[in-house]
Amino acid sequence: FKEMLPEMLSAAAFYELIHASIELSNRVVETAKANEVATESVLRLSHALEENGGNAENVGRIYSGFTQKIEAAVQGNATAQTSFAKLGVTLNDLRHLSEQDLFEKTVKGLANMKDAAERNGLAFQTLGKSIRGVDIKGLANTLHETKGEFDKYAESVEQAHLLVEKMQKSWHEFTLEF
């Protein structure tokens, strides 16, 4: 047993690594689909959050909060419209730009603000409460610097997600036939 213990631990660690990778790929692709953004953007935002005092687990909540704020502004909520206008995001932008472009424009507008208190307040108003504690200027800088760097990872994550979906479908069909 002593001789086999290191091999068993290695196998268990490998299994956990695969399991974590599958969960990550599913979470990233589902977040991207739900928020109509590129998988690369979800990966890049996850990285930028981790680098700037946030948590990668909050990506879905941040995109969701942002989508709600966009919808509120488009539906005529004056407070939401004013918040976006202070960041250089017009009502026309809100109606016509993709969510991904709106997000980048919003973060850039936040980063350009001089007053930290106002910047943090507007970040909370436009991106939701999950952005609390994140260095917005650092976030914008990291997002800008890493643009395009996560493309190769995004493709791998999407392929892993598709493979998992196929395996789940096959397993479901197998269990039905059984």
JSON list of C-alpha atoms in Angstrom, two decimals:
[
{"chain": "A", "resi": 1, "resn": "PHE", "atom": "CA", "xyz": [0.00, 0.00, 0.00]},
{"chain": "A", "resi": 2, "resn": "LYS", "atom": "CA", "xyz": [2.86, 2.37, 0.83]},
{"chain": "A", "resi": 3, "resn": "GLU", "atom": "CA", "xyz": [4.35, 1.84, -2.60]},
{"chain": "A", "resi": 4, "resn": "MET", "atom": "CA", "xyz": [1.06, 2.49, -4.38]},
{"chain": "A", "resi": 5, "resn": "LEU", "atom": "CA", "xyz": [0.09, 5.55, -2.32]},
{"chain": "A", "resi": 6, "resn": "PRO", "atom": "CA", "xyz": [2.06, 8.10, -4.41]},
{"chain": "A", "resi": 7, "resn": "GLU", "atom": "CA", "xyz": [0.51, 6.74, -7.62]},
{"chain": "A", "resi": 8, "resn": "MET", "atom": "CA", "xyz": [-2.98, 6.82, -6.13]},
{"chain": "A", "resi": 9, "resn": "LEU", "atom": "CA", "xyz": [-2.47, 10.40, -4.97]},
{"chain": "A", "resi": 10, "resn": "SER", "atom": "CA", "xyz": [-1.20, 11.38, -8.41]},
{"chain": "A", "resi": 11, "resn": "ALA", "atom": "CA", "xyz": [-4.24, 9.80, -10.05]},
{"chain": "A", "resi": 12, "resn": "ALA", "atom": "CA", "xyz": [-6.57, 11.58, -7.62]},
{"chain": "A", "resi": 13, "resn": "ALA", "atom": "CA", "xyz": [-4.85, 14.91, -8.26]},
{"chain": "A", "resi": 14, "resn": "PHE", "atom": "CA", "xyz": [-5.07, 14.36, -12.02]},
{"chain": "A", "resi": 15, "resn": "TYR", "atom": "CA", "xyz": [-8.78, 13.55, -11.71]},
{"chain": "A", "resi": 16, "resn": "GLU", "atom": "CA", "xyz": [-9.36, 16.75, -9.70]},
{"chain": "A", "resi": 17, "resn": "LEU", "atom": "CA", "xyz": [-7.47, 18.78, -12.28]},
{"chain": "A", "resi": 18, "resn": "ILE", "atom": "CA", "xyz": [-9.63, 17.40, -15.09]},
{"chain": "A", "resi": 19, "resn": "HIS", "atom": "CA", "xyz": [-12.79, 17.95, -13.06]},
{"chain": "A", "resi": 20, "resn": "ALA", "atom": "CA", "xyz": [-11.83, 21.57, -12.28]},
{"chain": "A", "resi": 21, "resn": "SER", "atom": "CA", "xyz": [-10.99, 22.19, -15.95]},
{"chain": "A", "resi": 22, "resn": "ILE", "atom": "CA", "xyz": [-14.36, 20.86, -17.06]},
{"chain": "A", "resi": 23, "resn": "GLU", "atom": "CA", "xyz": [-16.18, 23.02, -14.54]},
{"chain": "A", "resi": 24, "resn": "LEU", "atom": "CA", "xyz": [-14.20, 26.08, -15.60]},
{"chain": "A", "resi": 25, "resn": "SER", "atom": "CA", "xyz": [-14.87, 25.51, -19.29]},
{"chain": "A", "resi": 26, "resn": "ASN", "atom": "CA", "xyz": [-18.59, 25.07, -18.65]},
{"chain": "A", "resi": 27, "resn": "ARG", "atom": "CA", "xyz": [-18.80, 28.17, -16.45]},
{"chain": "A", "resi": 28, "resn": "VAL", "atom": "CA", "xyz": [-16.85, 30.35, -18.90]},
{"chain": "A", "resi": 29, "resn": "VAL", "atom": "CA", "xyz": [-18.76, 29.29, -22.03]},
{"chain": "A", "resi": 30, "resn": "GLU", "atom": "CA", "xyz": [-22.15, 29.51, -20.32]},
{"chain": "A", "resi": 31, "resn": "THR", "atom": "CA", "xyz": [-21.31, 32.97, -18.96]},
{"chain": "A", "resi": 32, "resn": "ALA", "atom": "CA", "xyz": [-20.26, 34.09, -22.45]},
{"chain": "A", "resi": 33, "resn": "LYS", "atom": "CA", "xyz": [-23.44, 32.72, -24.04]},
{"chain": "A", "resi": 34, "resn": "ALA", "atom": "CA", "xyz": [-25.74, 34.12, -21.37]},
{"chain": "A", "resi": 35, "resn": "ASN", "atom": "CA", "xyz": [-24.28, 37.60, -21.72]},
{"chain": "A", "resi": 36, "resn": "GLU", "atom": "CA", "xyz": [-23.66, 37.58, -25.47]},
{"chain": "A", "resi": 37, "resn": "VAL", "atom": "CA", "xyz": [-19.93, 38.22, -25.17]},
{"chain": "A", "resi": 38, "resn": "ALA", "atom": "CA", "xyz": [-16.95, 36.31, -26.51]},
{"chain": "A", "resi": 39, "resn": "THR", "atom": "CA", "xyz": [-15.43, 33.51, -24.48]},
{"chain": "A", "resi": 40, "resn": "GLU", "atom": "CA", "xyz": [-12.13, 35.37, -24.77]},
{"chain": "A", "resi": 41, "resn": "SER", "atom": "CA", "xyz": [-13.72, 38.36, -23.02]},
{"chain": "A", "resi": 42, "resn": "VAL", "atom": "CA", "xyz": [-14.89, 36.25, -20.10]},
{"chain": "A", "resi": 43, "resn": "LEU", "atom": "CA", "xyz": [-11.40, 34.79, -19.70]},
{"chain": "A", "resi": 44, "resn": "ARG", "atom": "CA", "xyz": [-9.80, 38.21, -19.98]},
{"chain": "A", "resi": 45, "resn": "LEU", "atom": "CA", "xyz": [-12.18, 39.76, -17.44]},
{"chain": "A", "resi": 46, "resn": "SER", "atom": "CA", "xyz": [-11.58, 36.84, -15.06]},
{"chain": "A", "resi": 47, "resn": "HIS", "atom": "CA", "xyz": [-7.85, 37.42, -15.31]},
{"chain": "A", "resi": 48, "resn": "ALA", "atom": "CA", "xyz": [-8.19, 41.20, -14.95]},
{"chain": "A", "resi": 49, "resn": "LEU", "atom": "CA", "xyz": [-10.36, 40.81, -11.85]},
{"chain": "A", "resi": 50, "resn": "GLU", "atom": "CA", "xyz": [-7.85, 38.48, -10.21]},
{"chain": "A", "resi": 51, "resn": "GLU", "atom": "CA", "xyz": [-5.04, 40.92, -11.00]},
{"chain": "A", "resi": 52, "resn": "ASN", "atom": "CA", "xyz": [-6.88, 43.91, -9.56]},
{"chain": "A", "resi": 53, "resn": "GLY", "atom": "CA", "xyz": [-8.44, 42.88, -6.28]},
{"chain": "A", "resi": 54, "resn": "GLY", "atom": "CA", "xyz": [-11.50, 41.08, -7.55]},
{"chain": "A", "resi": 55, "resn": "ASN", "atom": "CA", "xyz": [-12.59, 37.49, -7.83]},
{"chain": "A", "resi": 56, "resn": "ALA", "atom": "CA", "xyz": [-12.90, 35.58, -11.11]},
{"chain": "A", "resi": 57, "resn": "GLU", "atom": "CA", "xyz": [-15.99, 33.89, -9.70]},
{"chain": "A", "resi": 58, "resn": "ASN", "atom": "CA", "xyz": [-17.81, 37.24, -10.01]},
{"chain": "A", "resi": 59, "resn": "VAL", "atom": "CA", "xyz": [-17.56, 37.55, -13.79]},
{"chain": "A", "resi": 60, "resn": "GLY", "atom": "CA", "xyz": [-21.08, 36.25, -14.39]},
{"chain": "A", "resi": 61, "resn": "ARG", "atom": "CA", "xyz": [-22.52, 38.53, -11.70]},
{"chain": "A", "resi": 62, "resn": "ILE", "atom": "CA", "xyz": [-20.70, 41.55, -13.09]},
{"chain": "A", "resi": 63, "resn": "TYR", "atom": "CA", "xyz": [-21.95, 40.92, -16.62]},
{"chain": "A", "resi": 64, "resn": "SER", "atom": "CA", "xyz": [-25.45, 40.25, -15.28]},
{"chain": "A", "resi": 65, "resn": "GLY", "atom": "CA", "xyz": [-25.46, 43.46, -13.24]},
{"chain": "A", "resi": 66, "resn": "PHE", "atom": "CA", "xyz": [-24.16, 45.37, -16.22]},
{"chain": "A", "resi": 67, "resn": "THR", "atom": "CA", "xyz": [-26.88, 43.95, -18.47]},
{"chain": "A", "resi": 68, "resn": "GLN", "atom": "CA", "xyz": [-29.54, 44.97, -15.95]},
{"chain": "A", "resi": 69, "resn": "LYS", "atom": "CA", "xyz": [-28.16, 48.52, -15.85]},
{"chain": "A", "resi": 70, "resn": "ILE", "atom": "CA", "xyz": [-28.13, 48.71, -19.66]},
{"chain": "A", "resi": 71, "resn": "GLU", "atom": "CA", "xyz": [-31.73, 47.52, -19.79]},
{"chain": "A", "resi": 72, "resn": "ALA", "atom": "CA", "xyz": [-32.77, 50.04, -17.13]},
{"chain": "A", "resi": 73, "resn": "ALA", "atom": "CA", "xyz": [-31.15, 52.88, -19.09]},
{"chain": "A", "resi": 74, "resn": "VAL", "atom": "CA", "xyz": [-32.71, 51.78, -22.39]},
{"chain": "A", "resi": 75, "resn": "GLN", "atom": "CA", "xyz": [-36.14, 51.52, -20.72]},
{"chain": "A", "resi": 76, "resn": "GLY", "atom": "CA", "xyz": [-35.87, 55.15, -19.63]},
{"chain": "A", "resi": 77, "resn": "ASN", "atom": "CA", "xyz": [-34.41, 55.01, -16.12]},
{"chain": "A", "resi": 78, "resn": "ALA", "atom": "CA", "xyz": [-32.98, 58.53, -15.80]},
{"chain": "A", "resi": 79, "resn": "THR", "atom": "CA", "xyz": [-30.50, 57.56, -13.07]},
{"chain": "A", "resi": 80, "resn": "ALA", "atom": "CA", "xyz": [-29.04, 54.76, -15.18]},
{"chain": "A", "resi": 81, "resn": "GLN", "atom": "CA", "xyz": [-28.90, 56.99, -18.25]},
{"chain": "A", "resi": 82, "resn": "THR", "atom": "CA", "xyz": [-27.11, 59.71, -16.27]},
{"chain": "A", "resi": 83, "resn": "SER", "atom": "CA", "xyz": [-24.61, 57.20, -14.87]},
{"chain": "A", "resi": 84, "resn": "PHE", "atom": "CA", "xyz": [-23.71, 55.97, -18.34]},
{"chain": "A", "resi": 85, "resn": "ALA", "atom": "CA", "xyz": [-23.63, 59.52, -19.76]},
{"chain": "A", "resi": 86, "resn": "LYS", "atom": "CA", "xyz": [-21.02, 60.50, -17.14]},
{"chain": "A", "resi": 87, "resn": "LEU", "atom": "CA", "xyz": [-18.84, 57.74, -18.58]},
{"chain": "A", "resi": 88, "resn": "GLY", "atom": "CA", "xyz": [-19.25, 58.85, -22.19]},
{"chain": "A", "resi": 89, "resn": "VAL", "atom": "CA", "xyz": [-21.77, 56.11, -23.03]},
{"chain": "A", "resi": 90, "resn": "THR", "atom": "CA", "xyz": [-24.72, 57.62, -24.88]},
{"chain": "A", "resi": 91, "resn": "LEU", "atom": "CA", "xyz": [-28.25, 56.32, -25.14]},
{"chain": "A", "resi": 92, "resn": "ASN", "atom": "CA", "xyz": [-27.50, 55.64, -28.81]},
{"chain": "A", "resi": 93, "resn": "ASP", "atom": "CA", "xyz": [-24.51, 53.54, -27.73]},
{"chain": "A", "resi": 94, "resn": "LEU", "atom": "CA", "xyz": [-26.70, 51.60, -25.32]},
{"chain": "A", "resi": 95, "resn": "ARG", "atom": "CA", "xyz": [-29.16, 50.82, -28.09]},
{"chain": "A", "resi": 96, "resn": "HIS", "atom": "CA", "xyz": [-26.69, 49.92, -30.84]},
{"chain": "A", "resi": 97, "resn": "LEU", "atom": "CA", "xyz": [-23.35, 48.71, -29.48]},
{"chain": "A", "resi": 98, "resn": "SER", "atom": "CA", "xyz": [-22.78, 45.10, -28.52]},
{"chain": "A", "resi": 99, "resn": "GLU", "atom": "CA", "xyz": [-22.68, 44.30, -24.83]},
{"chain": "A", "resi": 100, "resn": "GLN", "atom": "CA", "xyz": [-18.98, 43.59, -25.15]},
{"chain": "A", "resi": 101, "resn": "ASP", "atom": "CA", "xyz": [-18.28, 46.99, -26.72]},
{"chain": "A", "resi": 102, "resn": "LEU", "atom": "CA", "xyz": [-20.47, 48.71, -24.14]},
{"chain": "A", "resi": 103, "resn": "PHE", "atom": "CA", "xyz": [-18.63, 46.98, -21.32]},
{"chain": "A", "resi": 104, "resn": "GLU", "atom": "CA", "xyz": [-15.24, 48.05, -22.64]},
{"chain": "A", "resi": 105, "resn": "LYS", "atom": "CA", "xyz": [-16.41, 51.62, -23.19]},
{"chain": "A", "resi": 106, "resn": "THR", "atom": "CA", "xyz": [-17.90, 51.74, -19.69]},
{"chain": "A", "resi": 107, "resn": "VAL", "atom": "CA", "xyz": [-14.74, 50.43, -18.01]},
{"chain": "A", "resi": 108, "resn": "LYS", "atom": "CA", "xyz": [-12.61, 52.85, -20.03]},
{"chain": "A", "resi": 109, "resn": "GLY", "atom": "CA", "xyz": [-14.88, 55.73, -19.01]},
{"chain": "A", "resi": 110, "resn": "LEU", "atom": "CA", "xyz": [-14.63, 54.69, -15.37]},
{"chain": "A", "resi": 111, "resn": "ALA", "atom": "CA", "xyz": [-10.83, 54.47, -15.56]},
{"chain": "A", "resi": 112, "resn": "ASN", "atom": "CA", "xyz": [-10.61, 57.98, -17.01]},
{"chain": "A", "resi": 113, "resn": "MET", "atom": "CA", "xyz": [-12.43, 59.53, -14.05]},
{"chain": "A", "resi": 114, "resn": "LYS", "atom": "CA", "xyz": [-10.20, 61.56, -11.73]},
{"chain": "A", "resi": 115, "resn": "ASP", "atom": "CA", "xyz": [-12.28, 61.35, -8.54]},
{"chain": "A", "resi": 116, "resn": "ALA", "atom": "CA", "xyz": [-11.89, 57.88, -7.01]},
{"chain": "A", "resi": 117, "resn": "ALA", "atom": "CA", "xyz": [-15.06, 58.13, -4.91]},
{"chain": "A", "resi": 118, "resn": "GLU", "atom": "CA", "xyz": [-17.18, 59.09, -7.91]},
{"chain": "A", "resi": 119, "resn": "ARG", "atom": "CA", "xyz": [-15.47, 56.40, -10.03]},
{"chain": "A", "resi": 120, "resn": "ASN", "atom": "CA", "xyz": [-16.23, 53.70, -7.47]},
{"chain": "A", "resi": 121, "resn": "GLY", "atom": "CA", "xyz": [-19.82, 54.90, -7.08]},
{"chain": "A", "resi": 122, "resn": "LEU", "atom": "CA", "xyz": [-20.40, 54.86, -10.82]},
{"chain": "A", "resi": 123, "resn": "ALA", "atom": "CA", "xyz": [-18.73, 51.46, -11.11]},
{"chain": "A", "resi": 124, "resn": "PHE", "atom": "CA", "xyz": [-21.20, 50.13, -8.56]},
{"chain": "A", "resi": 125, "resn": "GLN", "atom": "CA", "xyz": [-24.10, 51.81, -10.41]},
{"chain": "A", "resi": 126, "resn": "THR", "atom": "CA", "xyz": [-23.14, 50.54, -13.87]},
{"chain": "A", "resi": 127, "resn": "LEU", "atom": "CA", "xyz": [-21.44, 47.19, -13.20]},
{"chain": "A", "resi": 128, "resn": "GLY", "atom": "CA", "xyz": [-23.26, 46.04, -10.08]},
{"chain": "A", "resi": 129, "resn": "LYS", "atom": "CA", "xyz": [-22.20, 45.33, -6.54]},
{"chain": "A", "resi": 130, "resn": "SER", "atom": "CA", "xyz": [-19.82, 42.48, -7.47]},
{"chain": "A", "resi": 131, "resn": "ILE", "atom": "CA", "xyz": [-17.31, 45.07, -8.70]},
{"chain": "A", "resi": 132, "resn": "ARG", "atom": "CA", "xyz": [-16.81, 46.33, -5.15]},
{"chain": "A", "resi": 133, "resn": "GLY", "atom": "CA", "xyz": [-13.17, 46.33, -4.07]},
{"chain": "A", "resi": 134, "resn": "VAL", "atom": "CA", "xyz": [-11.76, 46.13, -7.61]},
{"chain": "A", "resi": 135, "resn": "ASP", "atom": "CA", "xyz": [-9.14, 48.64, -8.75]},
{"chain": "A", "resi": 136, "resn": "ILE", "atom": "CA", "xyz": [-11.04, 50.01, -11.76]},
{"chain": "A", "resi": 137, "resn": "LYS", "atom": "CA", "xyz": [-8.04, 51.78, -13.30]},
{"chain": "A", "resi": 138, "resn": "GLY", "atom": "CA", "xyz": [-5.99, 48.60, -13.00]},
{"chain": "A", "resi": 139, "resn": "LEU", "atom": "CA", "xyz": [-8.88, 46.56, -14.40]},
{"chain": "A", "resi": 140, "resn": "ALA", "atom": "CA", "xyz": [-9.14, 48.80, -17.46]},
{"chain": "A", "resi": 141, "resn": "ASN", "atom": "CA", "xyz": [-5.39, 48.69, -17.96]},
{"chain": "A", "resi": 142, "resn": "THR", "atom": "CA", "xyz": [-5.23, 44.89, -17.67]},
{"chain": "A", "resi": 143, "resn": "LEU", "atom": "CA", "xyz": [-8.19, 44.47, -20.04]},
{"chain": "A", "resi": 144, "resn": "HIS", "atom": "CA", "xyz": [-6.48, 46.73, -22.58]},
{"chain": "A", "resi": 145, "resn": "GLU", "atom": "CA", "xyz": [-3.05, 45.10, -22.23]},
{"chain": "A", "resi": 146, "resn": "THR", "atom": "CA", "xyz": [-4.36, 41.54, -22.56]},
{"chain": "A", "resi": 147, "resn": "LYS", "atom": "CA", "xyz": [-6.65, 42.10, -25.54]},
{"chain": "A", "resi": 148, "resn": "GLY", "atom": "CA", "xyz": [-6.15, 39.15, -27.90]},
{"chain": "A", "resi": 149, "resn": "GLU", "atom": "CA", "xyz": [-3.96, 37.17, -25.48]},
{"chain": "A", "resi": 150, "resn": "PHE", "atom": "CA", "xyz": [-6.73, 34.82, -24.43]},
{"chain": "A", "resi": 151, "resn": "ASP", "atom": "CA", "xyz": [-7.91, 33.85, -27.94]},
{"chain": "A", "resi": 152, "resn": "LYS", "atom": "CA", "xyz": [-5.98, 30.58, -27.95]},
{"chain": "A", "resi": 153, "resn": "TYR", "atom": "CA", "xyz": [-7.31, 29.68, -24.50]},
{"chain": "A", "resi": 154, "resn": "ALA", "atom": "CA", "xyz": [-10.85, 30.59, -25.52]},
{"chain": "A", "resi": 155, "resn": "GLU", "atom": "CA", "xyz": [-10.77, 28.12, -28.39]},
{"chain": "A", "resi": 156, "resn": "SER", "atom": "CA", "xyz": [-9.56, 25.35, -26.06]},
{"chain": "A", "resi": 157, "resn": "VAL", "atom": "CA", "xyz": [-12.20, 26.19, -23.47]},
{"chain": "A", "resi": 158, "resn": "GLU", "atom": "CA", "xyz": [-14.93, 26.10, -26.12]},
{"chain": "A", "resi": 159, "resn": "GLN", "atom": "CA", "xyz": [-13.70, 22.76, -27.45]},
{"chain": "A", "resi": 160, "resn": "ALA", "atom": "CA", "xyz": [-13.62, 21.30, -23.94]},
{"chain": "A", "resi": 161, "resn": "HIS", "atom": "CA", "xyz": [-17.14, 22.54, -23.34]},
{"chain": "A", "resi": 162, "resn": "LEU", "atom": "CA", "xyz": [-18.38, 20.97, -26.59]},
{"chain": "A", "resi": 163, "resn": "LEU", "atom": "CA", "xyz": [-16.70, 17.69, -25.73]},
{"chain": "A", "resi": 164, "resn": "VAL", "atom": "CA", "xyz": [-18.35, 17.65, -22.30]},
{"chain": "A", "resi": 165, "resn": "GLU", "atom": "CA", "xyz": [-21.74, 18.40, -23.87]},
{"chain": "A", "resi": 166, "resn": "LYS", "atom": "CA", "xyz": [-21.29, 15.52, -26.34]},
{"chain": "A", "resi": 167, "resn": "MET", "atom": "CA", "xyz": [-20.25, 13.16, -23.55]},
{"chain": "A", "resi": 168, "resn": "GLN", "atom": "CA", "xyz": [-23.24, 14.19, -21.43]},
{"chain": "A", "resi": 169, "resn": "LYS", "atom": "CA", "xyz": [-25.59, 13.69, -24.37]},
{"chain": "A", "resi": 170, "resn": "SER", "atom": "CA", "xyz": [-24.10, 10.25, -25.09]},
{"chain": "A", "resi": 171, "resn": "TRP", "atom": "CA", "xyz": [-24.35, 9.28, -21.44]},
{"chain": "A", "resi": 172, "resn": "HIS", "atom": "CA", "xyz": [-27.97, 10.44, -21.32]},
{"chain": "A", "resi": 173, "resn": "GLU", "atom": "CA", "xyz": [-28.84, 8.42, -24.45]},
{"chain": "A", "resi": 174, "resn": "PHE", "atom": "CA", "xyz": [-27.03, 5.40, -23.05]},
{"chain": "A", "resi": 175, "resn": "THR", "atom": "CA", "xyz": [-28.94, 5.55, -19.77]},
{"chain": "A", "resi": 176, "resn": "LEU", "atom": "CA", "xyz": [-32.24, 5.94, -21.61]},
{"chain": "A", "resi": 177, "resn": "GLU", "atom": "CA", "xyz": [-31.53, 2.88, -23.73]},
{"chain": "A", "resi": 178, "resn": "PHE", "atom": "CA", "xyz": [-30.39, 0.89, -20.72]}
]
